[in-house]
Short mmCIF file of C-alpha atoms and ligand atoms in Angstrom, two decimals:
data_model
loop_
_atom_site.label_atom_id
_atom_site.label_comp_id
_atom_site.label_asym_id
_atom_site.label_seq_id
_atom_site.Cartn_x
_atom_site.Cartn_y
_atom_site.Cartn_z
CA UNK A 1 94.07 170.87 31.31
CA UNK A 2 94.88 171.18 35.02
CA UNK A 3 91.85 168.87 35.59
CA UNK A 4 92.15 166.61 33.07
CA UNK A 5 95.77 165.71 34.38
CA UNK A 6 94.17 165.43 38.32
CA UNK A 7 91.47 163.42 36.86
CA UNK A 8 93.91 160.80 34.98
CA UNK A 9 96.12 161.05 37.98
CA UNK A 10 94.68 158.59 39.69
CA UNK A 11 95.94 159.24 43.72
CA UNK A 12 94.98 155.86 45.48
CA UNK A 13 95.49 155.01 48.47
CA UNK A 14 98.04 151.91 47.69
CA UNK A 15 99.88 154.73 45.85
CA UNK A 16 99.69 156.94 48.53
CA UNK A 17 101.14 154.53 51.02
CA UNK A 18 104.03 153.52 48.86
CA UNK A 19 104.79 156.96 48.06
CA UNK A 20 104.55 157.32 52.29
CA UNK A 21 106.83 153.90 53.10
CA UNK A 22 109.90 154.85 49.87
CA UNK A 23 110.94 157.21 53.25
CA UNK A 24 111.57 154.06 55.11
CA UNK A 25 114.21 152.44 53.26
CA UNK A 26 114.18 149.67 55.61
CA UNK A 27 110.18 148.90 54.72
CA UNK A 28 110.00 145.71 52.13
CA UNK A 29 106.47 146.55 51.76
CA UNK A 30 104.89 144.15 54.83
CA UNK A 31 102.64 147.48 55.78
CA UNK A 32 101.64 148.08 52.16
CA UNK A 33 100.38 144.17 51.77
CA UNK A 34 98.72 144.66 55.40
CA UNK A 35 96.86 147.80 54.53
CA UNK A 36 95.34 146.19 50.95
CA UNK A 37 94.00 143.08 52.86
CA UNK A 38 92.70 145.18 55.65
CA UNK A 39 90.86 147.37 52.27
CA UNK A 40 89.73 144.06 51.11
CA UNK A 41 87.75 143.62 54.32
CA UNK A 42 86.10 147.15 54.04
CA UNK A 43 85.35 146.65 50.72
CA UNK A 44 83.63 143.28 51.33
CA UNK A 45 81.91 145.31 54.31
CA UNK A 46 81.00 148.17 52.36
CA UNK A 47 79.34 145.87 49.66
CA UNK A 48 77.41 144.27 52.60
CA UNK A 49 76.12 147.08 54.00
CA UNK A 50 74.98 148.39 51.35
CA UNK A 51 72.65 144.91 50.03
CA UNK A 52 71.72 144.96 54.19
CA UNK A 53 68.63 147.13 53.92
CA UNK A 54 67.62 145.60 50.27
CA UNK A 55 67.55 142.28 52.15
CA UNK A 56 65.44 142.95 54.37
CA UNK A 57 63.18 144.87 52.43
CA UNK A 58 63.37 141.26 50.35
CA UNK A 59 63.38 139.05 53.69
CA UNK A 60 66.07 137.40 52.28
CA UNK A 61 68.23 138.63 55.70
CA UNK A 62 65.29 137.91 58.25
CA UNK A 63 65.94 134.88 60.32
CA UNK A 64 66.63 132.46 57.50
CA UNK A 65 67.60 132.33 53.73
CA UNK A 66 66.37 131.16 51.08
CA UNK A 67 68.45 127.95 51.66
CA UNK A 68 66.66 128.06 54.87
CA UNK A 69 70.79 128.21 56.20
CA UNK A 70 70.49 130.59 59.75
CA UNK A 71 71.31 134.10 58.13
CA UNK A 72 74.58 135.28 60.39
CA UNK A 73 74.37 139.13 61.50
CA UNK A 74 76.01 141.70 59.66
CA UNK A 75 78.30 142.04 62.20
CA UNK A 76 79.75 138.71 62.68
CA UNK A 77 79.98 138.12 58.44
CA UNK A 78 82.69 141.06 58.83
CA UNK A 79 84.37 139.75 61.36
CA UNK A 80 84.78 136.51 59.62
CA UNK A 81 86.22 138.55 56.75
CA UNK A 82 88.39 140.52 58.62
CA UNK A 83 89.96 137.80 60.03
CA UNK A 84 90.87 136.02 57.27
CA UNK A 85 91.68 138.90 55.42
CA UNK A 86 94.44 139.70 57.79
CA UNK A 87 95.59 135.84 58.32
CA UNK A 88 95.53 135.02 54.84
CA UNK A 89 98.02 138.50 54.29
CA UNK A 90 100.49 136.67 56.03
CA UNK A 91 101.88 139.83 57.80
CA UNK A 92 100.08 139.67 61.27
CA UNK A 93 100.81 137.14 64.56
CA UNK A 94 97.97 138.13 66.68
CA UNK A 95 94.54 139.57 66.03
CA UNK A 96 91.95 141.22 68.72
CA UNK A 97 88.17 141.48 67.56
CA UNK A 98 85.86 143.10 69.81
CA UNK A 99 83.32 140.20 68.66
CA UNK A 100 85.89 137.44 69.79
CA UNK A 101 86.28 136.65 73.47
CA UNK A 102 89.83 135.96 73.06
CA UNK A 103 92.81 137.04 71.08
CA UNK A 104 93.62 135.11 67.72
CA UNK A 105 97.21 134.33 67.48
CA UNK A 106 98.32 133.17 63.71
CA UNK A 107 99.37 129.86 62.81
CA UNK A 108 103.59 130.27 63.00
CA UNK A 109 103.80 129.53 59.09
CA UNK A 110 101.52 132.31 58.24
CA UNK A 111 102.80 135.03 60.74
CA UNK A 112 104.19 138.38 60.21
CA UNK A 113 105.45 140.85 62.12
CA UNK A 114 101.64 142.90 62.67
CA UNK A 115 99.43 142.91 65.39
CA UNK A 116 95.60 144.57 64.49
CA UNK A 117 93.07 145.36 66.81
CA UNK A 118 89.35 145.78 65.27
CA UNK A 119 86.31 146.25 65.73
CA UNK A 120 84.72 144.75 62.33
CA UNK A 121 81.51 147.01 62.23
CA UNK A 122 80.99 149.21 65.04
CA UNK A 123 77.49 150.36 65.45
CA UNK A 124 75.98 147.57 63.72
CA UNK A 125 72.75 148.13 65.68
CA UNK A 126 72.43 151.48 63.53
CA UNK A 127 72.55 148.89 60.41
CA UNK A 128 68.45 148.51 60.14
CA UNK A 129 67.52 152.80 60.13
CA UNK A 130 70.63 153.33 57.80
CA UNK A 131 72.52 155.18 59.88
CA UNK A 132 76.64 155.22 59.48
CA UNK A 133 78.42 152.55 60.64
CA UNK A 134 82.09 151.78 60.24
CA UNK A 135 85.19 149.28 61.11
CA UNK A 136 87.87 150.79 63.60
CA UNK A 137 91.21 149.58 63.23
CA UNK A 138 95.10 149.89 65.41
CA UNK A 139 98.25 148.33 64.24
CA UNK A 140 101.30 147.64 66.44
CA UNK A 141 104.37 145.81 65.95
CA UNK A 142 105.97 142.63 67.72
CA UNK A 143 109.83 142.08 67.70
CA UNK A 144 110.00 137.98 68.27
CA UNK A 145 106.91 136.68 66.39
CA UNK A 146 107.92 132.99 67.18
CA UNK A 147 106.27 133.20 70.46
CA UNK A 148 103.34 135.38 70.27
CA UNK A 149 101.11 135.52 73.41
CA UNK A 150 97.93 137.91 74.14
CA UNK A 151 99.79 139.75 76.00
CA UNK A 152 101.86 141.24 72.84
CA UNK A 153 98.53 143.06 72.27
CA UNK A 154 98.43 144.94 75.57
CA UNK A 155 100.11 147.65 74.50
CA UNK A 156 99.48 151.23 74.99
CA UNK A 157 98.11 153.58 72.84
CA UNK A 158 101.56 155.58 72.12
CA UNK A 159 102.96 152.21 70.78
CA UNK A 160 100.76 152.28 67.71
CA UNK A 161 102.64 152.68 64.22
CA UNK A 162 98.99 152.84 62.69
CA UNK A 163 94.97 153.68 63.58
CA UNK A 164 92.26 154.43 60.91
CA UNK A 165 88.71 153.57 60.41
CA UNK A 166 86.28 152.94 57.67
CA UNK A 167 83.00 154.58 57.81
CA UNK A 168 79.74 153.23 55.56
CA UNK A 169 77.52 155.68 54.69
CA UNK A 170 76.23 157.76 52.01
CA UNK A 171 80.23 156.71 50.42
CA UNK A 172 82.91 154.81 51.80
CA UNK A 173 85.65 156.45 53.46
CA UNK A 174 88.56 155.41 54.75
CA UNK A 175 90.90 157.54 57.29
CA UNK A 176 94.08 156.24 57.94
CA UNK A 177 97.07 158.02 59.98
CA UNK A 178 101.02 156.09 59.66
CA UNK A 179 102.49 158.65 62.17
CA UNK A 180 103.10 161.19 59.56
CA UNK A 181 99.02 163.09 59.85
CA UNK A 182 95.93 161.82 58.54
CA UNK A 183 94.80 161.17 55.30
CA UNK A 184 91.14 160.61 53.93
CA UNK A 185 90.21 158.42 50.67
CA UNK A 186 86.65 157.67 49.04
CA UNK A 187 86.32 154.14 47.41
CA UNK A 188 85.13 154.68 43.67
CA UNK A 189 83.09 151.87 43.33
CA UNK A 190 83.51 151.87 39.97
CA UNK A 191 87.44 151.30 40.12
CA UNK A 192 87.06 149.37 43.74
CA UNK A 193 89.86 151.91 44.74
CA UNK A 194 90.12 154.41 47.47
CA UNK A 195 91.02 157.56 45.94
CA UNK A 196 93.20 160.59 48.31
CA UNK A 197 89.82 163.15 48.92
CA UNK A 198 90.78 164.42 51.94
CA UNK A 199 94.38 165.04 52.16
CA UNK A 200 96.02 166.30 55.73
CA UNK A 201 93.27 166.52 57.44
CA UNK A 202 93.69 168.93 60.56
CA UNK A 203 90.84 169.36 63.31
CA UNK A 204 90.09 173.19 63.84
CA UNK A 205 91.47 174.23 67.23
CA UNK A 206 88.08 174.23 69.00
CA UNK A 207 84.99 174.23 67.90
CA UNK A 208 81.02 174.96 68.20
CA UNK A 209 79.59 171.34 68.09
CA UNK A 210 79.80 168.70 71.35
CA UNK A 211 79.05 165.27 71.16
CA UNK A 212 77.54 163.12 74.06
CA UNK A 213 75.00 160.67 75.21
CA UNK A 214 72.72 163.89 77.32
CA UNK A 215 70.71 160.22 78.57
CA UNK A 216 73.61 160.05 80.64
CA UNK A 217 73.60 163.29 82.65
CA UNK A 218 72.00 162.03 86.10
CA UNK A 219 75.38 159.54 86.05
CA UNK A 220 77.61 162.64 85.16
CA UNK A 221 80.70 163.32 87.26
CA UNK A 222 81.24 166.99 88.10
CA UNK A 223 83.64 168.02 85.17
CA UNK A 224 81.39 166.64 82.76
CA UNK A 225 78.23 168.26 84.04
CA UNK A 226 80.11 171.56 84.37
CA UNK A 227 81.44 171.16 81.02
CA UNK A 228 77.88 170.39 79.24
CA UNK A 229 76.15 173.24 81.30
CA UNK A 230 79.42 175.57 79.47
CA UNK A 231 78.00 174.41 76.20
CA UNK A 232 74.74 175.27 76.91
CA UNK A 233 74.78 178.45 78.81
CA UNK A 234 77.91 180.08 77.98
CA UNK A 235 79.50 182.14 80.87
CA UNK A 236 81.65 184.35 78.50
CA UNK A 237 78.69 185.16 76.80
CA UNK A 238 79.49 183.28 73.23
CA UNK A 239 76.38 181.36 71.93
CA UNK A 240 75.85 178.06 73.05
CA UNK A 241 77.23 175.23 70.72
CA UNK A 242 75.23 173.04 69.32
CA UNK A 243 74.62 169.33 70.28
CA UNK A 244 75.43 166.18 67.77
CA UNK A 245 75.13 162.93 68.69
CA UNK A 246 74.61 159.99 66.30
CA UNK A 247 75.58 157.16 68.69
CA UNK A 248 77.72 155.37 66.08
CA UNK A 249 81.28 156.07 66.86
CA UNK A 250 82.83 156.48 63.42
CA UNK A 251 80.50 158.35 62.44
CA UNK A 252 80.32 161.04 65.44
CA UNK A 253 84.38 160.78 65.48
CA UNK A 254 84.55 161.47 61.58
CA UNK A 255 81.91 164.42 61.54
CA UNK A 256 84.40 165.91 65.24
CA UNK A 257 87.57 165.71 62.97
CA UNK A 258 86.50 167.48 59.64
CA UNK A 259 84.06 170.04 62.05
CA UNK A 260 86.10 170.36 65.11
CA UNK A 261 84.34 170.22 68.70
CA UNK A 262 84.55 167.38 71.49
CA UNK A 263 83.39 163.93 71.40
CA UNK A 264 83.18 162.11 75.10
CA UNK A 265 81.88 159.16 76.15
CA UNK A 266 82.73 159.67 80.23
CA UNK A 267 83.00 157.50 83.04
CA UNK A 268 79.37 157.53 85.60
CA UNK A 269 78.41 155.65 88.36
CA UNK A 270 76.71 152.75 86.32
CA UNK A 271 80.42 152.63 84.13
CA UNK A 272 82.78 153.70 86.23
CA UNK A 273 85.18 153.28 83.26
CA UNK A 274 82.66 154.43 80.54
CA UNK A 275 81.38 152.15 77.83
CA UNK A 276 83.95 152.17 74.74
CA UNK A 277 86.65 149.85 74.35
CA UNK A 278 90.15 150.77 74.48
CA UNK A 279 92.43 149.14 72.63
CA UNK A 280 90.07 148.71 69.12
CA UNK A 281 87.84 152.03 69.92
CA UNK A 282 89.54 154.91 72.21
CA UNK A 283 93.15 153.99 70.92
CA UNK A 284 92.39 154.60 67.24
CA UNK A 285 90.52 157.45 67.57
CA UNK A 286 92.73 159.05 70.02
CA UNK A 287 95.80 158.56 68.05
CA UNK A 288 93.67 160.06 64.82
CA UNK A 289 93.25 162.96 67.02
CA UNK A 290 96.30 163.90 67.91
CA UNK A 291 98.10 162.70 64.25
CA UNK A 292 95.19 165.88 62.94
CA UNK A 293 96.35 168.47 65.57
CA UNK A 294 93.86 167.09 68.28
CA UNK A 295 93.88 165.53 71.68
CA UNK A 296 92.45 162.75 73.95
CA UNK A 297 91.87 162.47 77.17
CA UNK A 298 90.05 159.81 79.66
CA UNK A 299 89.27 162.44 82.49
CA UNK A 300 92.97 161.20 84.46
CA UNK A 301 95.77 161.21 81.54
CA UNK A 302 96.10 161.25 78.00
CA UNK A 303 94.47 158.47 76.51
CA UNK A 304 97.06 156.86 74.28
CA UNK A 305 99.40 156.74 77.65
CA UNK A 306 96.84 154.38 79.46
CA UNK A 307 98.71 150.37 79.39
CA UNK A 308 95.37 148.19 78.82
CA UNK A 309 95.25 144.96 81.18
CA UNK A 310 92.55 143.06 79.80
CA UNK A 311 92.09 142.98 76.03
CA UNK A 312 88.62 144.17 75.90
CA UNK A 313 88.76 147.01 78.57
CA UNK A 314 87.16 149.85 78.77
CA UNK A 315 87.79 153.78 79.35
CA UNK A 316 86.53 157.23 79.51
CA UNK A 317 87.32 159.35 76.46
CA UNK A 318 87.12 163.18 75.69
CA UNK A 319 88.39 163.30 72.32
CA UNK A 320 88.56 166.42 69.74
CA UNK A 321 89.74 170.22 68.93
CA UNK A 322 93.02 170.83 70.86
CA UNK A 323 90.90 173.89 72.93
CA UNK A 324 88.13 172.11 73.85
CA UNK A 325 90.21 169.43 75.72
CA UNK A 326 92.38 171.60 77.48
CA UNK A 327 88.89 173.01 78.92
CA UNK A 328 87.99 169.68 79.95
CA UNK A 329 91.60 168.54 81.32
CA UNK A 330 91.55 172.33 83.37
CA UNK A 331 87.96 171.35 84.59
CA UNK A 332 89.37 167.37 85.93
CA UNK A 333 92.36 169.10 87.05
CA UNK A 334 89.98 171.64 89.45
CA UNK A 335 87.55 169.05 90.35
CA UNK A 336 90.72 166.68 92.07
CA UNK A 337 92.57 169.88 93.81
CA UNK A 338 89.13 170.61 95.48
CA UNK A 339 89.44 167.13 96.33
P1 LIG B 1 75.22 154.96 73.69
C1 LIG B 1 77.63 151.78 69.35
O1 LIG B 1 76.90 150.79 70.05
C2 LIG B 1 78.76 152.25 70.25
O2 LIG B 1 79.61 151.21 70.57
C3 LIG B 1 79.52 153.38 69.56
O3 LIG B 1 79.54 153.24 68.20
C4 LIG B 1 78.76 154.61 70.01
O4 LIG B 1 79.57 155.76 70.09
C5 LIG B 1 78.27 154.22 71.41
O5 LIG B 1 78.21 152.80 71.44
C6 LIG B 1 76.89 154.78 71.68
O6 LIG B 1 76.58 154.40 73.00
O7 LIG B 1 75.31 154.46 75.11
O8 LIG B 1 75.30 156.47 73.63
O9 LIG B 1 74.09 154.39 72.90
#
């Protein structure tokens, strides 16, 4: 009967995060309303997603529909959602969106004490050959929300009392870290609930895949190249590892933490401060990583220590098994002595 009671004990992820917050005596529940209108978005996204390539295939998403109304990209629908999602919780002051220029701060009567940085559907251009895509998420905190500025947001990475992501594919599943490890949940369609599937996840110490854009090498600094030529031609004699690279970052970042192995996305001469974004992309990941026994690095310092100055800026990451960036940070930390 051991199954029968998991099966009617229905773990979701609301559940979950109560269960997490009763430690917090202080909490009246602000994070809990947060996180279900943050799952409302993903949900709404996940739907999407899913009708995208039917759509098409019926031309009902080409340029136009069948109102003849311009049909908006995937990509900016979710954002939309997102945004009022999170407004309409009444729990957040200020919002960044990697497809908005500049930061949203919330109407005073509808604020909270929540900041979220997003990006709604990262990969989107992956939408059309059904590869993964996903929403990437980082909550901090503000103590005086009666004057809210951008500048709230430009926090570091360290300062975040949440990070998850949502990734679309084959199912919907949402990782989520509160400080306390990460957790993974599946949304039942059936139920439109995230169930606990993946509980405490922990990334293996090193591992046998890497992840990186090889289009990139002729840019490569030295660590980097020395690094990738390690994967490839061992020097201790251990067989190469193998290369995966899906180019949608939820997806490549999901498939590092349940596998193990290194994800980077480095700095070259054409970006000298690579291409992801930090506060709604390296952050979230980064703080994943280390919440599942991981670590992050941008090639100078650990990522989460880096204090953003612009709202969308960039940096190098080398994110993944614990092992695998202590070989990278040893290989940075050569390349400067030799100056
Ligand atoms: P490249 C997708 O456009 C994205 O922002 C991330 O999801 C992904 O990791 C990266 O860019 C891929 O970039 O230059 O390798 O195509």
């Amino acid at each position: 009967h051991e199954a029968d009671a998991n099966r009617t004990d229905l773990m979701t992820i609301t559940r979950f995060v109560l269960n997490e917050q009763s430690k917090y005596p202080e909490s009246r529940g602000d994070f809990t309303i947060l996180l279900s209108h943050i799952l409302l978005g993903c949900k709404f996204v996940c739907s999407a997603v899913n009708k995208a390539g039917l759509a098409n295939n019926l031309g009902l998403a080409g340029d136009t529909n069948v109102q003849g109304e311009e049909q908006k990209k995937l990509d900016v629908i979710s954002n939309e959602v997102f945004v009022k999602a999170l407004i309409s919780s009444g729990r957040t002051c200020l919002l960044v969106s990697e497809e908005i220029e500049d930061a949203i701060i919330v109407p005073p009567a509808l604020r909270g004490k929540y900041i979220v940085v997003f990006d709604p559907l990262d990969g989107s251009s992956n939408i059309d050959c059904g590869v993964s895509i996903g929403t990437i998420f980082g909550i901090y905190t503000v103590k005086d929300t009666a004057n809210v500025a951008v500048e709230a947001a430009l926090q570091s990475g360290s300062s975040l009392v949440a990070a998850g992501y949502c990734m679309y594919g084959s199912s919907c599943t949402f990782v989520l870290s509160t400080g306390n490890g990460v957790n993974g949940f599946t949304l039942d369609p059936s139920l439109g609930e995230f169930i606990l599937t993946h509980p405490n996840i922990k990334i293996p110490k090193k591992g046998k895949l890497y992840s990186v854009n090889e289009g990139n090498a002729k840019n490569w600094d030295e660590p980097t190249t020395k690094y990738v030529e390690n994967c490839k031609f061992p020097k201790d004699g251990s067989p190469p590892k193998s290369l995966r690279y899906i180019g949608s970052m939820v997806a490549d970042i999901h498939r590092t933490l349940l596998y193990g192995g290194i994800f980077m996305y480095p700095a070259d001469m054409k970006n000298p401060n690579g291409k992801l974004r930090l506060l709604y992309e390296v952050f979230p990941m980064s703080y994943l990583m280390e919440q599942a026994g991981g670590q992050a690095f941008t090639g100078k310092q650990r990522a989460l220590d880096v204090v953003p100055e612009k709202i969308h800026d960039r940096s190098p990451v080398f994110l993944g098994s614990y092992d695998e960036i202590e070989q990278m940070k040893e290989l940075y930390a050569n390349s400067k002595a030799n100056g």
